[in-house]
mmCIF file of C-alpha atoms in Angstrom:
data_model
loop_
_atom_site.group_PDB
_atom_site.id
_atom_site.type_symbol
_atom_site.label_atom_id
_atom_site.label_comp_id
_atom_site.label_asym_id
_atom_site.label_seq_id
_atom_site.Cartn_x
_atom_site.Cartn_y
_atom_site.Cartn_z
ATOM 1 C CA MET P 59 10.238 -1.346 -3.498
ATOM 2 C CA ASP P 60 12.523 -3.977 -5.022
ATOM 3 C CA ASN P 61 15.551 -2.493 -6.718
ATOM 4 C CA LEU P 62 14.723 1.143 -5.936
ATOM 5 C CA PRO P 63 17.735 3.189 -6.955
ATOM 6 C CA VAL P 64 19.342 5.081 -4.128
ATOM 7 C CA ASN P 65 20.260 8.721 -4.597
ATOM 8 C CA SER P 66 24.031 8.868 -4.234
ATOM 9 C CA ASN P 67 23.729 11.560 -1.551
ATOM 10 C CA ASN P 68 20.974 9.994 0.554
ATOM 11 C CA SER P 69 19.705 6.522 1.258
ATOM 12 C CA VAL P 70 16.053 5.749 0.599
ATOM 13 C CA SER P 71 15.408 5.680 4.359
ATOM 14 C CA GLU P 72 17.006 9.125 4.769
ATOM 15 C CA GLN P 73 14.964 10.532 1.848
ATOM 16 C CA PHE P 74 11.781 9.052 3.311
ATOM 17 C CA THR P 75 12.543 10.328 6.827
ATOM 18 C CA LYS P 76 13.240 13.859 5.582
ATOM 19 C CA GLU P 77 9.992 13.955 3.610
ATOM 20 C CA LEU P 78 7.962 12.461 6.459
ATOM 21 C CA LEU P 79 9.235 14.866 9.100
ATOM 22 C CA ASN P 80 9.519 17.966 6.905
ATOM 23 C CA PRO P 81 7.177 17.429 3.981
ATOM 24 C CA SER P 82 7.835 19.372 0.816
ATOM 25 C CA ILE P 83 4.673 18.009 -0.807
ATOM 26 C CA ASP P 84 1.432 19.959 -0.931
ATOM 27 C CA LEU P 85 -0.585 18.540 1.981
ATOM 28 C CA VAL P 86 -3.845 19.821 0.497
ATOM 29 C CA ILE P 87 -3.727 17.402 -2.449
ATOM 30 C CA ASP P 88 -5.438 14.017 -2.033
ATOM 31 C CA TYR P 89 -2.719 11.800 -3.477
ATOM 32 C CA SER P 90 -4.956 8.735 -3.436
ATOM 33 C CA GLU P 91 -6.793 10.342 -6.383
ATOM 34 C CA ILE P 92 -3.714 10.897 -8.546
ATOM 35 C CA TYR P 93 -3.066 8.799 -11.662
ATOM 36 C CA ILE P 94 0.156 7.584 -13.310
ATOM 37 C CA ASP P 95 0.267 10.307 -15.971
ATOM 38 C CA ASP P 96 -0.410 12.984 -13.347
ATOM 39 C CA LEU P 97 2.415 11.678 -11.200
ATOM 40 C CA ILE P 98 4.916 11.501 -14.033
ATOM 41 C CA GLN P 99 3.981 14.918 -15.475
ATOM 42 C CA ASN P 100 3.686 16.892 -12.213
ATOM 43 C CA GLU P 101 7.014 18.730 -11.914
ATOM 44 C CA ALA P 102 6.411 19.855 -8.310
ATOM 45 C CA ILE P 103 5.825 16.310 -7.073
ATOM 46 C CA ASN P 104 8.764 15.024 -9.108
ATOM 47 C CA GLU P 105 11.133 17.315 -7.219
ATOM 48 C CA VAL P 106 10.501 15.431 -3.950
ATOM 49 C CA PRO P 107 13.623 13.225 -3.692
ATOM 50 C CA ILE P 108 11.859 10.016 -2.601
ATOM 51 C CA ILE P 109 9.216 10.448 -5.322
ATOM 52 C CA LYS P 110 11.880 11.319 -7.880
ATOM 53 C CA THR P 111 13.427 7.942 -7.098
ATOM 54 C CA VAL P 112 10.114 6.107 -7.483
ATOM 55 C CA VAL P 113 9.100 8.021 -10.648
ATOM 56 C CA GLY P 114 12.502 7.250 -12.156
ATOM 57 C CA VAL P 115 11.691 3.575 -11.735
ATOM 58 C CA ILE P 116 8.221 4.065 -13.269
ATOM 59 C CA LYS P 117 9.656 5.901 -16.290
ATOM 60 C CA THR P 118 12.019 3.026 -16.973
ATOM 61 C CA GLY P 119 8.948 0.815 -17.208
ATOM 62 C CA ILE P 120 10.126 -1.657 -14.588
ATOM 63 C CA SER P 121 6.777 -1.933 -12.807
ATOM 64 C CA ILE P 122 3.397 -0.272 -12.579
ATOM 65 C CA ASN P 123 3.354 -1.330 -8.934
ATOM 66 C CA LYS P 124 5.918 1.392 -8.265
ATOM 67 C CA PHE P 125 3.308 3.982 -9.239
ATOM 68 C CA PHE P 126 0.852 2.524 -6.732
ATOM 69 C CA PHE P 127 3.649 2.503 -4.159
ATOM 70 C CA ALA P 128 4.242 6.220 -4.835
ATOM 71 C CA LYS P 129 0.517 6.934 -4.302
ATOM 72 C CA LYS P 130 0.538 5.058 -1.010
ATOM 73 C CA LEU P 131 3.753 6.814 0.056
ATOM 74 C CA LEU P 132 2.411 10.293 -0.731
ATOM 75 C CA SER P 133 -0.898 9.499 0.984
ATOM 76 C CA PHE P 134 0.958 8.198 4.046
ATOM 77 C CA ILE P 135 3.138 11.311 4.334
ATOM 78 C CA ARG P 136 0.158 13.612 3.861
ATOM 79 C CA GLU P 137 -1.928 11.782 6.491
ATOM 80 C CA PHE P 138 0.923 11.728 9.012
ATOM 81 C CA ASN P 139 1.359 15.487 8.642
ATOM 82 C CA THR P 140 -2.354 16.295 8.786
ATOM 83 C CA GLY P 141 -3.810 17.067 12.183
ATOM 84 C CA GLN P 142 -2.057 17.707 15.421
ATOM 85 C CA ILE P 143 0.670 15.806 17.192
ATOM 86 C CA ASP P 144 1.810 17.018 20.588
ATOM 87 C CA GLU P 145 4.803 19.221 19.729
ATOM 88 C CA GLU P 146 6.980 17.940 22.572
ATOM 89 C CA LYS P 147 6.370 14.300 21.557
ATOM 90 C CA LYS P 148 6.953 15.097 17.888
ATOM 91 C CA VAL P 149 10.298 16.709 18.714
ATOM 92 C CA LYS P 150 11.209 13.680 20.849
ATOM 93 C CA PHE P 151 10.362 11.377 17.905
ATOM 94 C CA GLN P 152 12.340 13.520 15.454
ATOM 95 C CA GLN P 153 15.318 13.504 17.788
ATOM 96 C CA LYS P 154 15.175 9.715 18.049
ATOM 97 C CA ILE P 155 14.962 9.388 14.247
ATOM 98 C CA TYR P 156 17.920 11.714 13.699
ATOM 99 C CA ASP P 157 20.096 10.486 16.591
ATOM 100 C CA ASP P 158 19.559 6.730 16.199
ATOM 101 C CA PRO P 159 20.312 5.579 12.621
ATOM 102 C CA LYS P 160 19.526 1.966 13.539
ATOM 103 C CA PHE P 161 16.034 2.926 14.747
ATOM 104 C CA ARG P 162 15.522 5.190 11.703
ATOM 105 C CA LYS P 163 16.373 2.354 9.336
ATOM 106 C CA LYS P 164 14.229 -0.112 11.281
ATOM 107 C CA ALA P 165 11.219 2.239 11.363
ATOM 108 C CA THR P 166 11.425 3.399 7.749
ATOM 109 C CA GLU P 167 12.007 -0.138 6.504
ATOM 110 C CA GLN P 168 8.926 -1.356 8.393
ATOM 111 C CA ILE P 169 6.792 1.462 7.013
ATOM 112 C CA MET P 170 8.030 1.089 3.439
ATOM 113 C CA ILE P 171 7.629 -2.696 3.424
ATOM 114 C CA CYS P 172 4.061 -2.356 4.706
ATOM 115 C CA LEU P 173 3.240 0.374 2.189
ATOM 116 C CA ASP P 174 4.675 -1.773 -0.576
ATOM 117 C CA ARG P 175 2.530 -4.758 0.415
ATOM 118 C CA PHE P 176 -0.733 -2.926 1.072
ATOM 119 C CA ASN P 177 -3.346 -3.417 -1.639
ATOM 120 C CA ASP P 178 -5.515 -0.512 -0.530
ATOM 121 C CA ILE P 179 -4.738 3.205 -0.112
ATOM 122 C CA LYS P 180 -6.844 3.305 3.076
ATOM 123 C CA LYS P 181 -4.298 1.038 4.739
ATOM 124 C CA SER P 182 -1.574 3.626 4.159
ATOM 125 C CA LEU P 183 -3.768 6.214 5.912
ATOM 126 C CA ILE P 184 -4.356 3.851 8.824
ATOM 127 C CA LEU P 185 -0.618 3.159 9.013
ATOM 128 C CA ALA P 186 0.069 6.908 9.196
ATOM 129 C CA ASN P 187 -2.364 7.214 12.081
ATOM 130 C CA LEU P 188 -0.729 4.250 13.806
ATOM 131 C CA LEU P 189 2.605 6.034 13.502
ATOM 132 C CA LYS P 190 0.990 9.119 15.032
ATOM 133 C CA ALA P 191 -0.235 6.903 17.900
ATOM 134 C CA TYR P 192 3.337 5.700 18.398
ATOM 135 C CA VAL P 193 4.702 9.266 18.335
ATOM 136 C CA GLU P 194 1.997 10.275 20.840
ATOM 137 C CA GLU P 195 3.163 7.337 23.026
ATOM 138 C CA LYS P 196 -0.259 5.683 22.906
ATOM 139 C CA ILE P 197 1.272 2.447 21.600
ATOM 140 C CA SER P 198 4.764 0.969 21.719
ATOM 141 C CA PHE P 199 6.917 0.537 18.636
ATOM 142 C CA GLU P 200 6.477 -3.229 18.966
ATOM 143 C CA LYS P 201 2.684 -2.782 18.937
ATOM 144 C CA PHE P 202 3.012 -0.472 15.911
ATOM 145 C CA VAL P 203 4.969 -3.177 14.058
ATOM 146 C CA SER P 204 2.573 -5.915 15.129
ATOM 147 C CA ILE P 205 -0.526 -4.043 13.966
ATOM 148 C CA SER P 206 1.225 -2.955 10.750
ATOM 149 C CA ILE P 207 2.000 -6.553 9.859
ATOM 150 C CA SER P 208 -1.557 -7.624 10.700
ATOM 151 C CA MET P 209 -2.999 -4.968 8.408
ATOM 152 C CA GLU P 210 -1.369 -6.536 5.360
ATOM 153 C CA ARG P 211 -3.902 -9.379 5.282
ATOM 154 C CA LEU P 212 -6.826 -7.340 6.570
ATOM 155 C CA HIS P 213 -9.676 -7.043 4.089
ATOM 156 C CA PRO P 214 -11.033 -3.479 3.719
ATOM 157 C CA SER P 215 -14.533 -4.671 4.659
ATOM 158 C CA SER P 216 -13.124 -5.395 8.139
ATOM 159 C CA TYR P 217 -12.607 -1.702 8.858
ATOM 160 C CA SER P 218 -16.153 -1.327 10.142
ATOM 161 C CA PHE P 219 -15.415 -3.973 12.792
ATOM 162 C CA PHE P 220 -12.583 -1.876 14.130
ATOM 163 C CA ILE P 221 -14.820 1.175 14.185
ATOM 164 C CA SER P 222 -17.230 -0.907 16.273
ATOM 165 C CA LEU P 223 -14.394 -1.749 18.676
ATOM 166 C CA GLU P 224 -13.631 1.942 19.007
ATOM 167 C CA GLU P 225 -17.293 2.648 19.781
ATOM 168 C CA VAL P 226 -17.112 0.276 22.765
ATOM 169 C CA ASN P 227 -13.859 1.884 23.976
ATOM 170 C CA TYR P 228 -11.637 -1.049 23.043
ATOM 171 C CA ILE P 229 -8.063 -0.627 24.163
ATOM 172 C CA ILE P 230 -5.235 -2.360 22.309
ATOM 173 C CA GLY P 231 -3.993 -5.198 24.489
ATOM 174 C CA MET P 232 -7.356 -6.157 26.007
ATOM 175 C CA ASN P 233 -7.966 -9.853 26.296
ATOM 176 C CA LEU P 234 -10.648 -11.640 24.299
ATOM 177 C CA LYS P 235 -13.062 -12.054 27.251
ATOM 178 C CA GLU P 236 -13.012 -8.287 27.942
ATOM 179 C CA ILE P 237 -13.712 -7.597 24.267
ATOM 180 C CA GLU P 238 -16.647 -10.050 24.185
ATOM 181 C CA ILE P 239 -18.208 -8.460 27.269
ATOM 182 C CA MET P 240 -17.811 -4.929 25.861
ATOM 183 C CA ILE P 241 -19.324 -5.904 22.492
ATOM 184 C CA LEU P 242 -22.250 -7.711 24.134
ATOM 185 C CA ASN P 243 -22.917 -4.746 26.438
ATOM 186 C CA HIS P 244 -22.808 -2.394 23.461
ATOM 187 C CA TYR P 245 -25.129 -4.673 21.451
ATOM 188 C CA TYR P 246 -27.664 -4.903 24.295
ATOM 189 C CA TYR P 247 -27.508 -1.144 24.727
ATOM 190 C CA LEU P 248 -28.272 -0.629 21.008
ATOM 191 C CA VAL P 249 -31.182 -3.111 20.854
ATOM 192 C CA GLY P 250 -32.407 -2.039 24.250
#
């Protein structure tokens, strides 16, 4: 994300917000499977302003990491826009993004920094689902930021642990003793 050029008409955060809330990308494509040449040569993808910015950086040869960032960004946008979000809550979120430039910048900066630092495409998908949870008012923005930061150091092999927590109905914010009891109860149930 370092030194990304900013379109003279729109800031990077405005470009990102527009694409996130009203995607112009094809949501059927699995962007985690796209390669550098495909990204550079695909005219349709290159017309997306935020991607145009990133591809411009790639073409100048500044960094191959920008390509990986573009993959994570496209995957994030696709995942966020796949599935259902309560329409009333989505409109409320969109209104907040459009009406509060400080919040928009704070939110998009957090997302883009995390995407930039993630070393695994799956993390961008998880981040998109965390944003959905925030939009659905299942978690606070502070919790969204906290989990996002924690994910940076999370090894992909840890994902199964979180699936296990979900299986025992773990709720974000539970204390350690409650978690231990739930896991033990689930374990004893499985081994019978």
